[in-house]
Structure formats: structure tokens, C-alpha cells
Short mmCIF file of C-alpha atoms in Angstrom, two decimals:
data_model
loop_
_atom_site.label_atom_id
_atom_site.label_comp_id
_atom_site.label_asym_id
_atom_site.label_seq_id
_atom_site.Cartn_x
_atom_site.Cartn_y
_atom_site.Cartn_z
CA UNK N 951 -116.44 167.82 22.51
CA UNK N 952 -117.30 167.04 18.96
CA UNK N 953 -120.72 168.40 18.52
CA UNK N 954 -119.87 171.93 20.15
CA UNK N 955 -117.01 172.10 17.83
CA UNK N 956 -119.14 171.26 14.63
CA UNK N 957 -121.57 173.95 15.92
CA UNK N 958 -118.68 176.16 16.59
CA UNK N 959 -117.86 175.65 12.65
CA UNK N 960 -121.20 176.30 11.71
CA UNK N 961 -121.66 179.52 13.57
CA UNK N 962 -118.10 180.68 12.14
CA UNK N 963 -119.69 180.01 8.51
CA UNK N 964 -122.86 182.10 9.04
CA UNK N 965 -121.38 185.74 8.56
CA UNK N 966 -120.07 184.76 5.16
CA UNK N 967 -123.49 183.16 4.11
CA UNK N 968 -125.18 186.58 5.02
CA UNK N 969 -122.15 188.42 3.08
CA UNK N 970 -122.91 186.30 0.06
CA UNK N 971 -126.58 187.27 0.14
CA UNK N 972 -125.41 190.90 1.00
CA UNK N 973 -123.31 190.57 -2.34
CA UNK N 974 -126.19 189.53 -4.38
CA UNK N 975 -128.03 192.74 -3.29
CA UNK N 976 -124.99 194.98 -3.87
CA UNK N 977 -124.46 193.40 -7.26
CA UNK N 978 -128.00 194.87 -8.09
CA UNK N 979 -126.89 198.34 -7.30
CA UNK N 980 -126.12 200.40 -10.36
CA UNK N 981 -122.48 199.63 -11.50
CA UNK N 982 -122.65 196.15 -9.60
CA UNK N 983 -120.14 195.54 -6.73
CA UNK N 984 -118.22 198.25 -5.88
CA UNK N 985 -114.75 196.47 -4.36
CA UNK N 986 -112.91 199.63 -4.07
CA UNK N 987 -115.43 201.38 -1.79
CA UNK N 988 -117.64 198.29 -0.37
CA UNK N 989 -118.58 200.13 2.76
CA UNK N 990 -119.67 203.03 1.06
CA UNK N 991 -121.88 200.94 -1.22
CA UNK N 992 -123.30 199.07 1.50
CA UNK N 993 -124.55 202.07 3.04
CA UNK N 994 -126.77 202.38 -0.04
CA UNK N 995 -128.41 199.24 0.52
CA UNK N 996 -132.15 199.09 1.43
CA UNK N 997 -134.56 196.51 2.39
CA UNK N 998 -133.38 192.99 2.35
CA UNK N 999 -129.60 193.95 1.17
CA UNK N 1000 -129.60 196.07 4.16
CA UNK N 1001 -130.94 193.50 6.53
CA UNK N 1002 -128.60 191.05 5.16
CA UNK N 1003 -125.64 193.29 6.12
CA UNK N 1004 -127.01 193.75 9.66
CA UNK N 1005 -127.54 190.01 10.11
CA UNK N 1006 -123.93 189.51 8.95
CA UNK N 1007 -122.71 192.21 11.47
CA UNK N 1008 -124.83 190.24 14.19
CA UNK N 1009 -123.38 186.94 13.40
CA UNK N 1010 -119.90 188.35 13.75
CA UNK N 1011 -120.94 189.44 17.18
CA UNK N 1012 -122.64 186.35 18.32
CA UNK N 1013 -119.57 184.30 17.09
CA UNK N 1014 -117.40 185.96 19.52
CA UNK N 1015 -119.69 185.24 22.51
CA UNK N 1016 -120.14 181.71 21.45
CA UNK N 1017 -116.36 180.94 21.05
CA UNK N 1018 -115.69 182.03 24.62
CA UNK N 1019 -118.62 179.94 25.87
CA UNK N 1020 -117.43 176.86 23.89
CA UNK N 1021 -113.58 177.44 25.13
CA UNK N 1022 -114.88 177.95 28.59
CA UNK N 1023 -116.90 174.72 28.44
CA UNK N 1024 -113.92 172.60 26.77
CA UNK N 1025 -111.35 174.10 29.45
CA UNK N 1026 -113.55 173.38 32.27
CA UNK N 1027 -114.36 169.73 31.04
CA UNK N 1028 -118.13 170.75 31.11
CA UNK N 1029 -120.63 167.70 30.52
CA UNK N 1030 -120.79 166.99 26.74
CA UNK N 1031 -124.37 165.98 26.56
CA UNK N 1032 -125.58 169.33 28.16
CA UNK N 1033 -122.88 171.54 26.05
CA UNK N 1034 -123.81 169.83 23.10
CA UNK N 1035 -127.64 170.26 23.71
CA UNK N 1036 -127.07 174.05 24.33
CA UNK N 1037 -124.80 174.42 21.36
CA UNK N 1038 -127.26 172.62 18.94
CA UNK N 1039 -129.96 175.05 20.08
CA UNK N 1040 -127.75 178.02 19.68
CA UNK N 1041 -127.51 176.90 16.20
CA UNK N 1042 -130.97 176.64 15.57
CA UNK N 1043 -131.56 179.98 17.22
CA UNK N 1044 -128.97 181.80 15.15
CA UNK N 1045 -130.30 180.45 11.88
CA UNK N 1046 -133.70 181.55 12.70
CA UNK N 1047 -132.38 185.15 13.85
CA UNK N 1048 -130.66 185.68 10.31
CA UNK N 1049 -133.99 184.38 8.62
CA UNK N 1050 -136.13 186.58 10.73
CA UNK N 1051 -133.64 189.53 10.61
CA UNK N 1052 -133.65 189.39 6.63
CA UNK N 1053 -137.42 189.00 6.57
CA UNK N 1054 -137.65 191.91 8.86
CA UNK N 1055 -139.73 190.01 11.54
CA UNK N 1056 -138.49 192.12 14.52
CA UNK N 1057 -140.26 190.48 17.15
CA UNK N 1058 -139.63 186.96 16.13
CA UNK N 1059 -135.68 188.14 15.48
CA UNK N 1060 -135.46 189.47 19.28
CA UNK N 1061 -137.04 186.29 20.45
CA UNK N 1062 -134.50 184.39 18.54
CA UNK N 1063 -131.70 186.38 19.74
CA UNK N 1064 -132.94 185.82 23.37
CA UNK N 1065 -133.04 182.02 22.80
CA UNK N 1066 -129.46 182.01 21.60
CA UNK N 1067 -128.37 184.28 24.50
CA UNK N 1068 -129.91 181.74 26.85
CA UNK N 1069 -128.14 178.96 25.32
CA UNK N 1070 -124.89 180.90 25.82
CA UNK N 1071 -125.66 181.60 29.49
CA UNK N 1072 -126.66 177.86 29.97
CA UNK N 1073 -123.39 176.63 28.45
CA UNK N 1074 -121.45 178.76 30.68
CA UNK N 1075 -123.54 177.76 33.58
CA UNK N 1076 -122.87 173.95 33.04
CA UNK N 1077 -119.41 174.88 32.82
CA UNK N 1078 -119.18 176.20 36.13
#
């Protein structure tokens, strides 16, 4: 089950990438990054910075669901070809989701979210 586990690592790294993008925008605020009150400072972000933070939060949420799906597939000895396909498609959907989130393309973001959800459901389906 190598490919799904690689996909899991990629999905686990994505929130940190969005955090880095958000940190850039936090550094642009007066006084730079406020590490003593980061949540208060995050609430001051607007535009790209605020959406990068929202994408980060959504990436954490998606990670939890994806972990469950991959764990179930692994424990149930799901067909690796199908699991790998859906895991790879999930990664692609989540990359597009984050991009669309930051760019404020709400309809495309929702479609990417739905595509990722279908992938997770498909992984669970082939694990049945």
C-alpha cells in the first residue's frame, strides 16, 4: 500500500504549506509576525492571508477524514490499484481546493472539495 501512504504524507504536509503562506501575510502586518498572540493576529488577516489560513484549517479537517479512509483500506486489505487511484485523485483534488481557496474561486473550490469527498467515499467503498 505504498501509493496511498505516500498520498497520506502529502496530505499531512499540506496544512504546513498553507501555514507558511499565511505566515508570509502575517509578516506583512504592522509589527511583523506576533508569535505571542498568533490567533489574534490571524483574525486581522484579510484577502489572500485570511483565505490561506482558512485553507490551512480545511486541510487539517480533510486530513482527519483521509487518515480514516486509508486506515480502513489498509486494515480491510482493499485492492491497492483502486485505493491508489482514489488516493491520488484525492491529492489532486485537495491541491486544487487549496489553490482555489486562496484565489477566492468559490465555485471551483466547492467542486474540488466535492471531488475529494467522492474520492474518500470511493476508498471506503472499495474497502467494503
